[in-house]
mmCIF file of C-alpha atoms and ligand atoms in Angstrom:
data_model
loop_
_atom_site.group_PDB
_atom_site.id
_atom_site.type_symbol
_atom_site.label_atom_id
_atom_site.label_comp_id
_atom_site.label_asym_id
_atom_site.label_seq_id
_atom_site.Cartn_x
_atom_site.Cartn_y
_atom_site.Cartn_z
ATOM 1 C CA MET A 48 60.933 15.382 102.050
ATOM 2 C CA ALA A 49 57.444 16.129 101.355
ATOM 3 C CA TRP A 50 56.549 19.906 101.186
ATOM 4 C CA PHE A 51 53.779 19.264 103.675
ATOM 5 C CA LYS A 52 54.040 16.722 106.388
ATOM 6 C CA ARG A 53 51.611 16.127 109.361
ATOM 7 C CA GLU A 54 53.939 15.943 112.395
ATOM 8 C CA LYS A 55 51.680 15.869 115.093
ATOM 9 C CA LYS A 56 49.585 12.617 115.794
ATOM 10 C CA PRO A 57 45.871 13.067 115.125
ATOM 11 C CA ILE A 58 43.667 13.510 118.473
ATOM 12 C CA GLU A 59 43.117 10.296 119.904
ATOM 13 C CA ASN A 60 39.585 9.380 120.773
ATOM 14 C CA PRO A 61 39.458 8.690 124.511
ATOM 15 C CA THR A 62 36.884 5.904 124.068
ATOM 16 C CA PRO A 63 36.210 3.688 121.447
ATOM 17 C CA VAL A 64 33.432 4.976 119.022
ATOM 18 C CA ASP A 65 30.887 2.232 120.069
ATOM 19 C CA GLU A 66 30.964 3.234 123.652
ATOM 20 C CA ARG A 67 30.656 6.829 123.056
ATOM 21 C CA ARG A 68 27.226 6.386 121.343
ATOM 22 C CA VAL A 69 24.624 7.257 123.912
ATOM 23 C CA ARG A 70 22.010 4.411 123.721
ATOM 24 C CA THR A 71 18.802 6.111 122.752
ATOM 25 C CA GLU A 72 17.639 3.205 120.407
ATOM 26 C CA GLY A 73 14.419 1.687 121.497
ATOM 27 C CA LEU A 74 13.463 4.484 124.039
ATOM 28 C CA TRP A 75 11.379 6.589 121.752
ATOM 29 C CA ILE A 76 8.846 5.766 119.031
ATOM 30 C CA LYS A 77 7.331 7.861 116.321
ATOM 31 C CA CYS A 78 3.485 7.776 116.113
ATOM 32 C CA SER A 79 2.759 6.203 112.759
ATOM 33 C CA SER A 80 -0.425 8.513 112.418
ATOM 34 C CA CYS A 81 0.746 12.145 113.494
ATOM 35 C CA ARG A 82 4.498 11.542 113.567
ATOM 36 C CA LEU A 83 4.892 12.777 117.103
ATOM 37 C CA THR A 84 8.015 11.313 118.908
ATOM 38 C CA ILE A 85 6.756 9.598 122.092
ATOM 39 C CA TRP A 86 8.885 8.276 124.920
ATOM 40 C CA LYS A 87 8.006 4.573 124.926
ATOM 41 C CA LYS A 88 7.347 4.659 128.894
ATOM 42 C CA ASP A 89 4.615 7.411 128.081
ATOM 43 C CA LEU A 90 3.263 5.248 125.609
ATOM 44 C CA GLU A 91 3.217 2.179 127.789
ATOM 45 C CA ALA A 92 1.720 4.129 130.588
ATOM 46 C CA ASN A 93 -1.067 5.321 128.063
ATOM 47 C CA TRP A 94 -1.872 1.634 127.171
ATOM 48 C CA GLU A 95 -0.294 2.144 123.787
ATOM 49 C CA VAL A 96 -2.247 5.028 122.600
ATOM 50 C CA CYS A 97 -0.710 8.036 121.281
ATOM 51 C CA PRO A 98 -1.369 11.240 123.687
ATOM 52 C CA LYS A 99 -1.751 13.539 120.773
ATOM 53 C CA CYS A 100 -3.818 11.949 118.214
ATOM 54 C CA GLU A 101 -5.093 8.878 119.959
ATOM 55 C CA HIS A 102 -3.780 6.417 117.476
ATOM 56 C CA HIS A 103 -4.210 3.119 119.050
ATOM 57 C CA PHE A 104 -0.997 0.963 118.777
ATOM 58 C CA ARG A 105 -1.423 -2.588 119.003
ATOM 59 C CA LEU A 106 -1.558 -4.077 122.523
ATOM 60 C CA ASP A 107 -0.104 -7.373 123.329
ATOM 61 C CA ALA A 108 -2.161 -10.312 124.628
ATOM 62 C CA ARG A 109 -1.146 -10.077 128.331
ATOM 63 C CA ARG A 110 -1.388 -6.279 128.767
ATOM 64 C CA ARG A 111 -4.965 -6.584 127.165
ATOM 65 C CA LEU A 112 -5.888 -8.812 129.896
ATOM 66 C CA ASP A 113 -4.460 -6.473 132.539
ATOM 67 C CA LEU A 114 -6.298 -3.729 131.039
ATOM 68 C CA LEU A 115 -9.516 -5.590 131.196
ATOM 69 C CA LEU A 116 -9.336 -7.587 134.314
ATOM 70 C CA ASP A 117 -9.375 -6.277 137.771
ATOM 71 C CA ASP A 118 -5.948 -5.597 139.334
ATOM 72 C CA GLY A 119 -4.433 -7.375 136.343
ATOM 73 C CA ARG A 120 -5.053 -10.693 137.937
ATOM 74 C CA TRP A 121 -6.353 -13.658 135.818
ATOM 75 C CA ILE A 122 -5.891 -17.407 135.859
ATOM 76 C CA GLU A 123 -4.785 -18.782 132.369
ATOM 77 C CA HIS A 124 -6.349 -22.035 131.308
ATOM 78 C CA ASP A 125 -5.140 -24.630 128.563
ATOM 79 C CA ALA A 126 -1.535 -23.013 128.593
ATOM 80 C CA ASP A 127 -0.079 -26.087 127.553
ATOM 81 C CA LEU A 128 -1.939 -26.948 124.369
ATOM 82 C CA ALA A 129 0.533 -26.945 121.381
ATOM 83 C CA SER A 130 0.243 -27.577 117.783
ATOM 84 C CA SER A 131 1.380 -30.827 116.532
ATOM 85 C CA ASN A 132 2.185 -29.860 112.995
ATOM 86 C CA PRO A 133 -0.567 -31.854 111.414
ATOM 87 C CA LEU A 134 0.604 -31.152 107.614
ATOM 88 C CA ARG A 135 4.200 -31.373 108.304
ATOM 89 C CA PHE A 136 4.149 -27.969 106.561
ATOM 90 C CA THR A 137 7.518 -26.238 105.309
ATOM 91 C CA ASP A 138 7.436 -22.882 103.425
ATOM 92 C CA THR A 139 10.564 -20.721 103.395
ATOM 93 C CA LYS A 140 11.086 -22.342 106.883
ATOM 94 C CA PRO A 141 9.690 -25.310 108.781
ATOM 95 C CA TYR A 142 6.486 -24.661 110.495
ATOM 96 C CA GLU A 143 8.086 -26.132 113.464
ATOM 97 C CA LYS A 144 10.839 -23.691 113.411
ATOM 98 C CA ARG A 145 8.254 -20.808 113.195
ATOM 99 C CA LEU A 146 6.463 -22.274 116.040
ATOM 100 C CA GLU A 147 9.725 -22.393 118.233
ATOM 101 C CA ASP A 148 10.769 -18.943 117.368
ATOM 102 C CA ALA A 149 7.536 -17.494 118.413
ATOM 103 C CA ARG A 150 7.460 -19.436 121.470
ATOM 104 C CA ASN A 151 10.787 -18.515 122.593
ATOM 105 C CA ARG A 152 10.271 -14.837 121.710
ATOM 106 C CA LEU A 153 6.890 -14.689 123.471
ATOM 107 C CA GLY A 154 6.698 -17.300 126.214
ATOM 108 C CA MET A 155 3.501 -18.756 125.177
ATOM 109 C CA LYS A 156 2.494 -21.813 123.380
ATOM 110 C CA ASP A 157 0.149 -20.407 120.658
ATOM 111 C CA ALA A 158 -1.528 -17.239 119.507
ATOM 112 C CA ILE A 159 -4.184 -16.849 122.303
ATOM 113 C CA ILE A 160 -4.523 -16.730 126.050
ATOM 114 C CA THR A 161 -7.707 -17.928 127.485
ATOM 115 C CA ALA A 162 -8.146 -16.518 130.981
ATOM 116 C CA GLU A 163 -10.665 -16.312 133.626
ATOM 117 C CA GLY A 164 -10.830 -13.202 136.038
ATOM 118 C CA LEU A 165 -12.877 -10.360 137.418
ATOM 119 C CA LEU A 166 -14.323 -7.457 135.461
ATOM 120 C CA ASN A 167 -15.525 -4.732 137.734
ATOM 121 C CA GLY A 168 -15.993 -7.599 140.387
ATOM 122 C CA ARG A 169 -18.045 -9.861 137.852
ATOM 123 C CA SER A 170 -16.424 -13.295 136.892
ATOM 124 C CA VAL A 171 -15.846 -13.637 133.416
ATOM 125 C CA ILE A 172 -14.113 -15.829 130.785
ATOM 126 C CA CYS A 173 -11.818 -13.399 128.673
ATOM 127 C CA CYS A 174 -9.525 -14.458 125.570
ATOM 128 C CA SER A 175 -7.059 -12.394 124.190
ATOM 129 C CA MET A 176 -5.115 -13.096 120.776
ATOM 130 C CA GLU A 177 -1.532 -12.226 120.433
ATOM 131 C CA PHE A 178 -0.718 -10.886 116.954
ATOM 132 C CA GLY A 179 3.067 -11.441 117.528
ATOM 133 C CA PHE A 180 2.421 -15.014 117.338
ATOM 134 C CA ILE A 181 2.581 -15.878 113.648
ATOM 135 C CA GLY A 182 0.260 -12.925 112.809
ATOM 136 C CA GLY A 183 -2.275 -14.069 115.552
ATOM 137 C CA SER A 184 -3.290 -16.654 113.131
ATOM 138 C CA MET A 185 -5.949 -19.525 114.076
ATOM 139 C CA GLY A 186 -4.682 -22.808 113.794
ATOM 140 C CA ALA A 187 -5.943 -25.976 115.665
ATOM 141 C CA VAL A 188 -4.446 -24.781 119.109
ATOM 142 C CA VAL A 189 -6.329 -21.353 118.888
ATOM 143 C CA GLY A 190 -9.419 -22.815 117.819
ATOM 144 C CA GLU A 191 -9.567 -25.766 120.533
ATOM 145 C CA LYS A 192 -8.498 -23.072 123.220
ATOM 146 C CA ALA A 193 -11.353 -20.575 122.119
ATOM 147 C CA ALA A 194 -13.753 -23.444 121.966
ATOM 148 C CA ARG A 195 -13.002 -24.672 125.395
ATOM 149 C CA ALA A 196 -13.140 -21.412 126.717
ATOM 150 C CA VAL A 197 -16.789 -20.853 125.309
ATOM 151 C CA GLU A 198 -17.746 -24.307 126.870
ATOM 152 C CA ARG A 199 -16.107 -23.287 130.097
ATOM 153 C CA SER A 200 -18.553 -20.215 130.036
ATOM 154 C CA VAL A 201 -21.373 -22.376 129.588
ATOM 155 C CA ALA A 202 -20.512 -24.865 132.274
ATOM 156 C CA GLN A 203 -19.603 -22.214 134.830
ATOM 157 C CA GLY A 204 -22.173 -19.664 133.618
ATOM 158 C CA GLN A 205 -19.951 -16.875 133.039
ATOM 159 C CA PRO A 206 -20.121 -14.410 130.320
ATOM 160 C CA LEU A 207 -17.560 -14.371 127.579
ATOM 161 C CA ILE A 208 -15.303 -11.817 126.144
ATOM 162 C CA ILE A 209 -12.847 -12.392 123.165
ATOM 163 C CA VAL A 210 -10.412 -9.801 121.957
ATOM 164 C CA SER A 211 -9.510 -10.575 118.414
ATOM 165 C CA CYS A 212 -6.211 -9.575 116.811
ATOM 166 C CA SER A 213 -5.500 -11.726 113.850
ATOM 167 C CA GLY A 214 -4.594 -12.056 110.379
ATOM 168 C CA GLY A 215 -7.144 -14.931 110.038
ATOM 169 C CA ALA A 216 -6.642 -18.731 109.676
ATOM 170 C CA ARG A 217 -3.225 -20.434 109.810
ATOM 171 C CA MET A 218 -2.120 -21.296 106.385
ATOM 172 C CA MET A 219 0.431 -23.852 107.969
ATOM 173 C CA GLU A 220 -2.649 -25.978 109.194
ATOM 174 C CA GLY A 221 -4.741 -25.800 105.892
ATOM 175 C CA VAL A 222 -8.085 -27.194 106.374
ATOM 176 C CA VAL A 223 -7.382 -28.197 110.091
ATOM 177 C CA SER A 224 -7.626 -24.262 110.662
ATOM 178 C CA LEU A 225 -10.650 -23.959 108.627
ATOM 179 C CA MET A 226 -12.445 -26.452 110.673
ATOM 180 C CA GLN A 227 -11.832 -24.326 113.795
ATOM 181 C CA LEU A 228 -14.442 -21.693 112.482
ATOM 182 C CA ALA A 229 -17.038 -24.296 112.576
ATOM 183 C CA LYS A 230 -16.175 -25.614 115.940
ATOM 184 C CA VAL A 231 -15.839 -22.236 117.632
ATOM 185 C CA ALA A 232 -19.270 -21.215 116.016
ATOM 186 C CA ALA A 233 -20.999 -24.326 117.193
ATOM 187 C CA ALA A 234 -19.743 -23.789 120.741
ATOM 188 C CA LEU A 235 -20.988 -20.281 120.694
ATOM 189 C CA GLY A 236 -24.375 -21.531 119.544
ATOM 190 C CA ARG A 237 -24.565 -23.500 122.938
ATOM 191 C CA LEU A 238 -23.512 -20.358 124.700
ATOM 192 C CA ASP A 239 -26.427 -18.741 123.099
ATOM 193 C CA ALA A 240 -28.695 -21.481 124.018
ATOM 194 C CA ALA A 241 -27.623 -21.014 127.726
ATOM 195 C CA ARG A 242 -28.553 -17.360 127.538
ATOM 196 C CA LEU A 243 -24.964 -16.071 128.299
ATOM 197 C CA PRO A 244 -23.753 -13.024 126.720
ATOM 198 C CA TYR A 245 -20.678 -12.908 124.388
ATOM 199 C CA ILE A 246 -18.908 -9.555 123.765
ATOM 200 C CA SER A 247 -16.433 -9.501 120.789
ATOM 201 C CA VAL A 248 -13.895 -6.742 120.742
ATOM 202 C CA LEU A 249 -12.182 -6.459 117.342
ATOM 203 C CA THR A 250 -8.695 -4.800 117.270
ATOM 204 C CA ASP A 251 -6.386 -3.852 114.826
ATOM 205 C CA PRO A 252 -6.171 -6.031 112.595
ATOM 206 C CA THR A 253 -9.177 -8.658 112.629
ATOM 207 C CA THR A 254 -9.264 -10.322 109.192
ATOM 208 C CA GLY A 255 -9.738 -13.455 107.299
ATOM 209 C CA GLY A 256 -11.226 -16.609 109.231
ATOM 210 C CA VAL A 257 -11.400 -15.013 112.498
ATOM 211 C CA THR A 258 -13.797 -12.261 111.245
ATOM 212 C CA ALA A 259 -15.444 -14.958 109.315
ATOM 213 C CA SER A 260 -16.074 -16.944 112.582
ATOM 214 C CA TYR A 261 -16.187 -15.847 116.096
ATOM 215 C CA ALA A 262 -15.169 -12.220 115.882
ATOM 216 C CA MET A 263 -18.489 -11.359 114.133
ATOM 217 C CA LEU A 264 -20.719 -13.509 116.144
ATOM 218 C CA GLY A 265 -20.776 -11.452 119.451
ATOM 219 C CA ASP A 266 -24.114 -10.130 120.872
ATOM 220 C CA LEU A 267 -22.224 -7.267 120.741
ATOM 221 C CA ASN A 268 -19.424 -6.491 118.257
ATOM 222 C CA ILE A 269 -17.243 -3.734 119.189
ATOM 223 C CA ALA A 270 -14.165 -2.478 117.775
ATOM 224 C CA GLU A 271 -11.079 -0.015 118.738
ATOM 225 C CA PRO A 272 -10.789 3.084 116.840
ATOM 226 C CA GLY A 273 -9.032 2.772 113.441
ATOM 227 C CA ALA A 274 -9.027 -0.910 113.439
ATOM 228 C CA LEU A 275 -8.761 -2.783 110.224
ATOM 229 C CA ILE A 276 -11.358 -5.291 110.085
ATOM 230 C CA GLY A 277 -12.276 -7.398 106.996
ATOM 231 C CA PHE A 278 -12.274 -10.718 105.443
ATOM 232 C CA ALA A 279 -10.330 -10.342 102.232
ATOM 233 C CA GLY A 280 -7.763 -7.822 101.443
ATOM 234 C CA PRO A 281 -8.867 -4.688 99.519
ATOM 235 C CA ARG A 282 -6.814 -5.420 96.427
ATOM 236 C CA VAL A 283 -8.494 -8.957 96.107
ATOM 237 C CA ILE A 284 -11.957 -7.267 96.407
ATOM 238 C CA GLU A 285 -11.304 -4.493 93.809
ATOM 239 C CA GLN A 286 -10.031 -7.050 91.438
ATOM 240 C CA THR A 287 -13.210 -9.023 91.929
ATOM 241 C CA ILE A 288 -15.861 -6.277 91.933
ATOM 242 C CA ARG A 289 -13.869 -4.158 89.489
ATOM 243 C CA GLN A 290 -14.672 -0.957 91.284
ATOM 244 C CA LYS A 291 -12.371 1.346 93.338
ATOM 245 C CA LEU A 292 -13.012 1.004 97.027
ATOM 246 C CA PRO A 293 -14.100 4.052 99.219
ATOM 247 C CA ASP A 294 -11.663 5.740 101.649
ATOM 248 C CA GLY A 295 -11.461 4.169 105.127
ATOM 249 C CA PHE A 296 -12.742 1.024 103.751
ATOM 250 C CA GLN A 297 -12.461 -1.911 106.144
ATOM 251 C CA ARG A 298 -11.791 0.524 109.052
ATOM 252 C CA ALA A 299 -13.826 0.356 112.266
ATOM 253 C CA GLU A 300 -15.607 3.797 111.773
ATOM 254 C CA PHE A 301 -16.545 2.691 108.268
ATOM 255 C CA LEU A 302 -18.006 -0.604 109.378
ATOM 256 C CA LEU A 303 -19.928 0.963 112.100
ATOM 257 C CA ASP A 304 -21.584 3.434 109.666
ATOM 258 C CA HIS A 305 -22.386 0.496 107.494
ATOM 259 C CA GLY A 306 -23.801 -1.704 110.193
ATOM 260 C CA PHE A 307 -21.207 -4.299 110.529
ATOM 261 C CA LEU A 308 -20.657 -3.121 114.056
ATOM 262 C CA ASP A 309 -22.376 -2.134 117.191
ATOM 263 C CA ALA A 310 -19.852 0.382 118.665
ATOM 264 C CA VAL A 311 -16.171 1.880 118.085
ATOM 265 C CA VAL A 312 -14.961 2.232 121.744
ATOM 266 C CA PRO A 313 -11.580 3.902 122.422
ATOM 267 C CA ARG A 314 -9.271 1.688 124.586
ATOM 268 C CA ARG A 315 -9.548 3.718 127.942
ATOM 269 C CA ASP A 316 -13.501 3.380 127.995
ATOM 270 C CA LEU A 317 -13.350 -0.325 126.893
ATOM 271 C CA LYS A 318 -13.542 -1.758 130.337
ATOM 272 C CA PRO A 319 -16.286 0.463 131.561
ATOM 273 C CA TYR A 320 -18.218 -0.010 128.188
ATOM 274 C CA ILE A 321 -18.061 -3.835 128.540
ATOM 275 C CA ALA A 322 -18.967 -3.744 132.089
ATOM 276 C CA ARG A 323 -22.147 -1.613 131.398
ATOM 277 C CA SER A 324 -22.946 -3.954 128.692
ATOM 278 C CA LEU A 325 -22.680 -7.009 130.972
ATOM 279 C CA ASP A 326 -24.894 -5.161 133.426
ATOM 280 C CA PHE A 327 -27.493 -4.871 131.055
ATOM 281 C CA PHE A 328 -27.298 -8.163 129.629
ATOM 282 C CA LEU A 329 -27.460 -10.017 132.923
ATOM 283 C CA GLN A 330 -30.028 -7.648 134.758
HETATM 284 ZN ZN1 LIG B 558 -0.155 10.135 117.141
#
């Protein structure tokens, strides 16, 4: 017999470990700027802006339209346009699979919603890009929907607002996505000839081919605080010009200081700011 023996049975768990764990996961989020722990519901109610440091988190395409258009009511156009995978592209996964995953996850066919609604009582065309859909990248569908939205503005005599949130052109559609830059820019030329205002809102991030086309072609180009806005990434630029880039390079405030933007507008002021600008343009 052993010198020491546990005779009593160990204490039994009243419930299995998995069930005892309180579900807190996903209820809280840490601000990536000030490290404050925020209740997700509070963040949502504040349109995804940190209540302490005003850090602007990304807002999805639908909520963006809810923010800008009266009573969160809008009509969506061209919702059924979908990519035909023109290059039959495959990288680590087939492009078709990527599209399918994004569609199932987000319930939308591509990375932009083009909508029509009222902004402080004025009828407008408003487009909103979705970063969650393959990085908000611009392929044939995004380009076509944006171009049609511009044409609709011209045909119906409505001002245009495009909220960009995009990593740039969609690599999986190669040259077909590059063609969209010219197509949307040409449509914007017709909008200009019709003397209708276009307000471009650049949010975090707006880079690559989207910056190189319609995002920088607004009659007003305005951005949200802290938004990353650029064409090529900082590393590529540093290697090309062989110089260290200054702090805050490619952030909205830096671009404003250097004349690339007309204003940096906090999210809570965005709608009244756009409404005032349209009053000014259309008086
Ligand atoms: Zn914060």
